[in-house]
Short mmCIF file of C-alpha atoms and ligand atoms in Angstrom, two decimals:
data_model
loop_
_atom_site.label_atom_id
_atom_site.label_comp_id
_atom_site.label_asym_id
_atom_site.label_seq_id
_atom_site.Cartn_x
_atom_site.Cartn_y
_atom_site.Cartn_z
CA MET A 13 17.75 2.69 22.31
CA LYS A 14 14.96 1.85 24.79
CA ILE A 15 11.74 2.16 22.84
CA ALA A 16 8.06 1.89 23.77
CA TRP A 17 5.79 0.95 20.85
CA ILE A 18 2.02 1.31 21.15
CA GLY A 19 -0.19 -0.08 18.39
CA THR A 20 0.93 -3.31 16.75
CA GLY A 21 -1.48 -3.67 13.83
CA ILE A 22 -0.56 -4.09 10.17
CA MET A 23 1.88 -1.15 10.16
CA GLY A 24 2.99 -1.04 13.79
CA ALA A 25 3.93 -4.72 14.04
CA ALA A 26 6.08 -4.54 10.91
CA MET A 27 7.75 -1.25 11.89
CA CYS A 28 8.48 -2.25 15.49
CA GLY A 29 9.73 -5.61 14.16
CA ARG A 30 12.36 -3.76 12.12
CA LEU A 31 13.50 -1.78 15.19
CA LEU A 32 13.88 -5.04 17.14
CA GLU A 33 15.87 -6.60 14.31
CA ALA A 34 18.12 -3.51 14.29
CA GLY A 35 18.97 -4.24 17.95
CA HIS A 36 16.73 -1.78 19.81
CA GLU A 37 15.05 -2.78 23.09
CA CYS A 38 11.27 -2.60 22.67
CA VAL A 39 8.39 -2.68 25.16
CA VAL A 40 5.05 -3.02 23.39
CA PHE A 41 1.37 -2.47 24.09
CA ASN A 42 -1.66 -3.07 21.88
CA ARG A 43 -5.40 -3.14 22.64
CA THR A 44 -5.57 -6.75 21.42
CA GLU A 45 -2.58 -8.56 22.93
CA SER A 46 -2.51 -11.40 20.38
CA LYS A 47 -1.50 -8.94 17.63
CA ALA A 48 1.77 -8.27 19.49
CA ARG A 49 2.69 -11.98 19.70
CA VAL A 50 5.01 -11.91 16.71
CA LEU A 51 6.98 -9.08 18.37
CA LEU A 52 7.15 -10.87 21.73
CA GLU A 53 8.59 -13.89 19.89
CA LYS A 54 11.27 -11.57 18.48
CA GLY A 55 12.25 -10.42 21.99
CA ALA A 56 9.95 -7.47 22.78
CA ARG A 57 8.56 -7.14 26.30
CA TRP A 58 4.77 -6.74 26.95
CA ALA A 59 3.40 -3.84 29.00
CA SER A 60 -0.08 -3.70 30.50
CA SER A 61 -0.92 -0.14 29.33
CA PRO A 62 0.49 2.75 27.28
CA ALA A 63 1.57 4.36 30.58
CA ALA A 64 3.47 1.22 31.63
CA ALA A 65 5.03 0.82 28.17
CA GLY A 66 6.64 4.24 28.41
CA GLU A 67 7.97 3.91 31.98
CA ASP A 68 11.61 3.27 31.12
CA ALA A 69 11.68 4.35 27.47
CA GLU A 70 13.82 7.02 25.82
CA ALA A 71 11.43 7.27 22.87
CA ILE A 72 7.74 6.39 22.84
CA PHE A 73 6.08 5.58 19.50
CA THR A 74 2.36 5.37 18.75
CA MET A 75 0.84 3.78 15.62
CA VAL A 76 -2.87 3.33 16.38
CA GLY A 77 -5.91 3.57 14.10
CA PHE A 78 -7.96 6.76 14.58
CA PRO A 79 -7.50 10.17 16.24
CA HIS A 80 -9.81 9.05 19.10
CA ASP A 81 -7.56 5.99 19.65
CA LEU A 82 -4.58 8.32 19.81
CA GLU A 83 -6.31 10.66 22.28
CA GLU A 84 -7.01 7.72 24.57
CA THR A 85 -3.46 6.39 24.24
CA ILE A 86 -1.87 9.72 25.08
CA PHE A 87 -4.34 11.47 27.39
CA HIS A 88 -6.15 8.74 29.37
CA PRO A 89 -5.91 10.00 32.97
CA GLU A 90 -4.58 6.69 34.39
CA ARG A 91 -3.47 4.46 31.51
CA GLY A 92 -2.30 7.13 29.05
CA VAL A 93 1.30 7.83 28.03
CA LEU A 94 1.38 11.27 29.66
CA ALA A 95 -0.11 9.99 32.93
CA GLY A 96 2.70 7.41 33.04
CA GLN A 97 5.37 10.01 32.28
CA LYS A 98 4.27 12.32 35.11
CA ASP A 99 5.42 9.75 37.69
CA ALA A 100 8.21 8.05 35.71
CA PRO A 101 11.65 8.13 37.43
CA HIS A 102 13.29 8.73 34.00
CA ARG A 103 11.07 10.58 31.60
CA ALA A 104 11.22 9.82 27.89
CA LYS A 105 12.95 12.38 25.67
CA PHE A 106 10.75 11.86 22.62
CA LEU A 107 7.11 11.03 21.85
CA VAL A 108 6.57 10.15 18.19
CA ASP A 109 3.12 9.63 16.73
CA MET A 110 3.09 7.82 13.38
CA THR A 111 -0.70 7.38 13.16
CA THR A 112 -2.42 9.33 10.36
CA SER A 113 -4.34 11.83 12.48
CA ARG A 114 -5.48 15.45 12.82
CA PRO A 115 -2.89 18.28 12.62
CA ALA A 116 -4.59 20.02 15.58
CA LEU A 117 -4.26 16.89 17.73
CA ALA A 118 -0.55 16.73 16.90
CA ARG A 119 -0.16 20.30 18.17
CA ARG A 120 -2.13 19.53 21.34
CA ILE A 121 0.05 16.49 22.07
CA ALA A 122 3.23 18.52 21.49
CA GLU A 123 2.06 21.23 23.90
CA ALA A 124 1.10 18.75 26.63
CA ALA A 125 4.35 16.77 26.21
CA ALA A 126 6.46 19.95 26.36
CA ILE A 127 5.08 20.69 29.85
CA LEU A 128 6.76 17.43 30.95
CA GLY A 129 9.97 18.27 29.07
CA ILE A 130 9.25 15.73 26.30
CA GLN A 131 9.62 16.63 22.62
CA ALA A 132 6.71 15.33 20.53
CA LEU A 133 6.81 14.79 16.78
CA ASP A 134 4.03 13.91 14.33
CA ALA A 135 5.49 11.47 11.81
CA PRO A 136 2.86 9.84 9.61
CA VAL A 137 4.03 7.54 6.84
CA SER A 138 3.29 6.49 3.29
CA GLY A 139 4.36 3.29 1.53
CA GLY A 140 1.82 0.79 2.81
CA ASP A 141 2.20 -2.63 4.37
CA VAL A 142 4.98 -3.39 1.86
CA GLY A 143 6.99 -0.30 2.83
CA ALA A 144 6.52 -1.02 6.55
CA LYS A 145 7.94 -4.53 6.11
CA ASN A 146 10.91 -3.62 3.96
CA GLY A 147 11.77 -0.29 5.57
CA SER A 148 11.10 1.85 2.51
CA LEU A 149 8.46 4.16 3.99
CA SER A 150 8.24 7.87 3.29
CA ILE A 151 8.10 9.60 6.70
CA MET A 152 6.68 13.14 6.98
CA VAL A 153 7.75 14.80 10.20
CA GLY A 154 6.40 17.81 12.11
CA GLY A 155 8.03 19.21 15.25
CA GLU A 156 11.31 20.64 16.47
CA THR A 157 14.40 20.25 14.27
CA ASP A 158 16.74 18.97 17.02
CA ALA A 159 14.31 16.17 17.94
CA PHE A 160 13.92 15.27 14.26
CA GLU A 161 17.70 15.08 13.87
CA ALA A 162 18.26 13.14 17.10
CA LEU A 163 15.99 10.35 15.87
CA ALA A 164 17.77 9.88 12.52
CA PRO A 165 19.07 6.37 13.41
CA LEU A 166 15.48 5.20 13.99
CA TRP A 167 14.00 6.92 10.93
CA ASN A 168 16.63 5.18 8.80
CA VAL A 169 15.50 1.74 9.99
CA LEU A 170 11.87 2.51 9.13
CA GLY A 171 12.04 4.52 5.94
CA LYS A 172 13.93 5.68 2.85
CA THR A 173 12.51 9.18 2.37
CA ILE A 174 12.52 11.14 5.60
CA VAL A 175 11.62 14.83 5.42
CA HIS A 176 11.16 17.42 8.17
CA GLN A 177 8.07 19.29 6.98
CA GLY A 178 7.96 22.04 9.63
CA PRO A 179 6.50 22.63 13.10
CA SER A 180 4.02 20.35 14.93
CA GLY A 181 1.13 19.37 12.69
CA ALA A 182 3.11 19.89 9.44
CA GLY A 183 3.74 16.13 9.15
CA GLN A 184 0.01 15.45 9.31
CA HIS A 185 -0.74 18.18 6.75
CA ALA A 186 1.86 16.62 4.39
CA LYS A 187 0.18 13.24 4.89
CA MET A 188 -3.17 14.81 3.88
CA VAL A 189 -1.52 15.96 0.64
CA ASN A 190 -0.47 12.33 0.16
CA GLN A 191 -4.01 11.06 0.80
CA ILE A 192 -5.54 13.56 -1.65
CA LEU A 193 -3.14 12.20 -4.28
CA ILE A 194 -4.05 8.61 -3.39
CA ALA A 195 -7.79 9.41 -3.60
CA GLY A 196 -7.59 10.53 -7.23
CA ASN A 197 -5.15 7.79 -8.10
CA MET A 198 -7.24 4.94 -6.67
CA MET A 199 -10.28 6.09 -8.65
CA GLY A 200 -8.11 6.13 -11.78
CA VAL A 201 -6.63 2.67 -11.12
CA CYS A 202 -10.03 1.04 -10.56
CA GLU A 203 -11.75 2.75 -13.48
CA ALA A 204 -8.86 1.88 -15.81
CA LEU A 205 -8.87 -1.82 -14.87
CA ARG A 206 -12.66 -1.95 -15.29
CA TYR A 207 -12.22 -0.42 -18.76
CA ALA A 208 -9.48 -2.91 -19.68
CA LEU A 209 -11.73 -5.84 -18.75
CA ALA A 210 -14.78 -4.38 -20.52
CA ALA A 211 -12.70 -3.90 -23.68
CA GLY A 212 -11.73 -7.57 -23.60
CA LEU A 213 -8.02 -6.86 -23.08
CA GLU A 214 -5.73 -9.16 -21.09
CA PRO A 215 -5.42 -7.11 -17.91
CA GLU A 216 -1.94 -8.43 -16.95
CA LYS A 217 -0.59 -7.33 -20.34
CA VAL A 218 -2.23 -3.92 -19.97
CA LEU A 219 -0.71 -3.54 -16.50
CA GLU A 220 2.71 -4.36 -17.93
CA SER A 221 2.33 -1.57 -20.51
CA VAL A 222 0.84 1.18 -18.37
CA SER A 223 2.71 0.62 -15.07
CA THR A 224 6.01 1.81 -16.48
CA GLY A 225 4.69 4.71 -18.59
CA ALA A 226 3.46 8.15 -17.56
CA ALA A 227 0.46 6.59 -15.79
CA GLY A 228 2.59 4.52 -13.43
CA SER A 229 2.04 4.80 -9.67
CA TRP A 230 2.58 2.93 -6.40
CA SER A 231 -1.12 2.08 -6.24
CA LEU A 232 -1.17 0.74 -9.78
CA SER A 233 1.96 -1.41 -9.34
CA ASN A 234 1.16 -2.73 -5.85
CA LEU A 235 -2.64 -2.84 -5.76
CA GLY A 236 -3.38 -3.44 -9.48
CA PRO A 237 -2.09 -7.05 -9.31
CA ARG A 238 -4.04 -7.65 -6.06
CA ILE A 239 -7.22 -6.45 -7.78
CA LEU A 240 -6.64 -8.82 -10.69
CA ARG A 241 -6.14 -11.72 -8.24
CA HIS A 242 -9.40 -10.66 -6.53
CA ASP A 243 -7.41 -10.12 -3.33
CA PHE A 244 -9.26 -7.39 -1.44
CA GLU A 245 -7.70 -8.03 1.97
CA PRO A 246 -6.17 -4.95 3.65
CA GLY A 247 -2.90 -3.54 3.26
CA PHE A 248 -4.64 -0.28 4.00
CA LYS A 249 -8.21 -0.49 5.35
CA ILE A 250 -11.08 1.43 3.75
CA ARG A 251 -12.27 2.67 7.16
CA HIS A 252 -8.84 4.22 7.78
CA PHE A 253 -8.77 5.83 4.33
CA LEU A 254 -12.24 7.31 4.95
CA LYS A 255 -10.91 8.76 8.22
CA ASP A 256 -8.13 10.44 6.20
CA LEU A 257 -10.49 11.76 3.53
CA ARG A 258 -12.72 13.24 6.24
CA ILE A 259 -9.74 14.95 7.90
CA ALA A 260 -8.48 16.31 4.55
CA LEU A 261 -11.92 17.66 3.59
CA GLU A 262 -12.48 19.24 7.02
CA GLU A 263 -9.04 20.88 6.96
CA ALA A 264 -9.67 22.13 3.39
CA GLU A 265 -13.03 23.58 4.43
CA ALA A 266 -11.34 25.58 7.18
CA PHE A 267 -8.58 27.12 4.99
CA GLY A 268 -8.66 30.83 4.10
CA SER A 269 -10.35 31.82 7.40
CA GLY A 270 -13.28 29.53 6.65
CA ALA A 271 -13.59 30.47 2.94
CA GLY A 272 -12.58 26.89 2.22
CA LEU A 273 -10.74 25.05 -0.51
CA TYR A 274 -12.85 23.02 -2.97
CA LEU A 275 -11.55 19.48 -3.56
CA PRO A 276 -14.09 17.84 -5.91
CA GLY A 277 -11.99 14.72 -6.64
CA THR A 278 -11.45 14.03 -2.95
CA GLN A 279 -15.18 14.56 -2.30
CA LYS A 280 -16.05 12.02 -5.00
CA ALA A 281 -13.61 9.49 -3.54
CA ARG A 282 -15.19 9.97 -0.13
CA GLU A 283 -18.68 9.36 -1.62
CA LEU A 284 -17.53 6.13 -3.28
CA TYR A 285 -15.65 4.82 -0.25
CA ASP A 286 -18.58 5.82 2.04
CA LEU A 287 -20.82 3.60 -0.03
CA LEU A 288 -18.43 0.67 0.24
CA GLU A 289 -18.22 1.11 4.01
CA ARG A 290 -22.02 1.27 4.31
CA ASN A 291 -22.13 -1.99 2.37
CA GLY A 292 -19.89 -3.70 4.92
CA LEU A 293 -16.51 -3.41 3.18
CA GLY A 294 -14.81 -1.06 5.71
CA GLU A 295 -12.33 -3.71 6.83
CA LYS A 296 -11.26 -4.50 3.24
CA GLY A 297 -8.27 -2.87 1.53
CA THR A 298 -8.60 0.39 -0.43
CA GLN A 299 -8.26 -1.62 -3.67
CA ALA A 300 -11.82 -2.90 -2.99
CA LEU A 301 -12.93 0.38 -4.64
CA PHE A 302 -12.78 -1.80 -7.74
CA LEU A 303 -16.00 -3.42 -6.46
CA TRP A 304 -18.01 -0.19 -6.52
CA GLU A 305 -19.59 -1.24 -9.84
CA ASP A 306 -21.04 -4.27 -8.10
CA GLN A 307 -22.63 -2.12 -5.39
CA LYS A 308 -25.08 -0.76 -8.03
CA LYS A 309 -26.08 2.26 -5.97
CA ILE A 310 -24.15 5.18 -7.42
P1 LIG B 20 -4.47 -1.54 12.16
O1 LIG B 20 -3.95 -2.80 11.58
O2 LIG B 20 -5.92 -1.44 12.48
O3 LIG B 20 -3.61 -1.22 13.47
C1 LIG B 20 -3.95 -0.28 14.44
C2 LIG B 20 -3.60 -0.88 15.77
O4 LIG B 20 -3.77 0.09 16.81
C3 LIG B 20 -4.51 -2.07 16.11
O5 LIG B 20 -3.70 -3.18 16.44
C4 LIG B 20 -5.30 -1.56 17.31
O6 LIG B 20 -5.65 -2.52 18.27
C5 LIG B 20 -4.34 -0.57 17.92
N1 LIG B 20 -5.07 0.37 18.78
C6 LIG B 20 -6.14 1.12 18.47
N2 LIG B 20 -6.52 1.84 19.53
C7 LIG B 20 -5.67 1.54 20.51
C8 LIG B 20 -5.54 1.96 21.84
N3 LIG B 20 -6.39 2.86 22.37
N4 LIG B 20 -4.56 1.43 22.60
C9 LIG B 20 -3.73 0.51 22.05
N5 LIG B 20 -3.78 0.07 20.79
C10 LIG B 20 -4.74 0.59 20.04
O7 LIG B 20 -4.12 -0.31 11.22
P2 LIG B 20 -2.80 -0.04 10.35
O8 LIG B 20 -3.07 -0.39 8.95
O9 LIG B 20 -1.60 -0.58 11.04
O10 LIG B 20 -2.77 1.56 10.40
C11 LIG B 20 -2.35 2.29 11.54
C12 LIG B 20 -2.34 3.78 11.20
O11 LIG B 20 -1.43 4.01 10.12
C13 LIG B 20 -3.70 4.33 10.74
O12 LIG B 20 -3.86 5.64 11.21
C14 LIG B 20 -3.60 4.31 9.22
O13 LIG B 20 -4.44 5.28 8.64
C15 LIG B 20 -2.11 4.63 9.04
N6 LIG B 20 -1.48 4.11 7.81
C16 LIG B 20 -1.76 2.84 7.35
C17 LIG B 20 -1.12 2.38 6.19
C18 LIG B 20 -1.38 0.98 5.65
O14 LIG B 20 -1.05 0.75 4.48
N7 LIG B 20 -1.92 0.06 6.40
C19 LIG B 20 -0.22 3.19 5.52
C20 LIG B 20 0.07 4.45 6.03
C21 LIG B 20 -0.56 4.90 7.18
P3 LIG B 20 -6.60 -3.75 17.93
O15 LIG B 20 -5.65 -4.81 17.52
O16 LIG B 20 -7.30 -4.04 19.21
O17 LIG B 20 -7.53 -3.30 16.84
#
């Protein structure tokens, strides 16, 4: 398939790399060109803008950082994907956003794309940098069923668990459920490892015991060992996780015609991660929550 891929950071580069290896033709664009180099070496072609990337594509993928990055990528009046599609001799059939973003933005993109005859899907993922590299992501898809089904060969290259959650925006809502789970879990992982160290236990032995019992989780198995090695580099950046916590809390506040849904655990996680970001750790991985004790301000 002819694919355009916009956003070649930690996740995007690994995911697009898998599509190239599976034999798909990829044209790529990223704000910082050097981050696409590894894909160009694998045979991808460079485009000078999101509009240019999509010119000859059947499916256009976006995997950028924040909702405002996505808005620019899609809606920029000259360089945006939709501006490019208006004049394209062969319009794309599908526009797939895999960024973790706002449900309302997913619906707005789907409406604008439909005017041009393009089917848009929101398809955020879970499974981290590891899952992006080895193709084991969980992909949560919102949008029309026929578009979801038509893209099965691509989903299968990128992920292992691929579920159609409902209409546009449903994928992003499912991803917020995922992030609420991660929020509580990360606080548990970091507190538990702090406790193990304070109790004088050998943390590797403790990890061995608790990772396979009822307390086991992806975060514990993948990020626990990084914490013990004092490796706080991102997999998943704190500033992106804070973006997700803000979206989840804003969505929750608006449920029940504004009556709101109270999420105290998620609020606490946001407080803790906010502090880390204020202290300059926004570019570190979410496992750097372990360092909150050292911040001495909560
Ligand atoms: P990342 O490494 O920061 O990658 C984002 C990429 O998007 C960067 O290369 C960035 O360009 C590019 N970008 C931003 N705005 C752009 C624009 N207007 N035009 C073109 N390119 C643009 O982040 P990531 O970890 O891959 O995460 C990407 C998304 O996936 C985020 O929404 C994140 O929340 C979500 N996610 C991440 C993980 C994870 O474990 N990392 C897991 C699941 C979901 P620059 O190179 O110039 O910065």
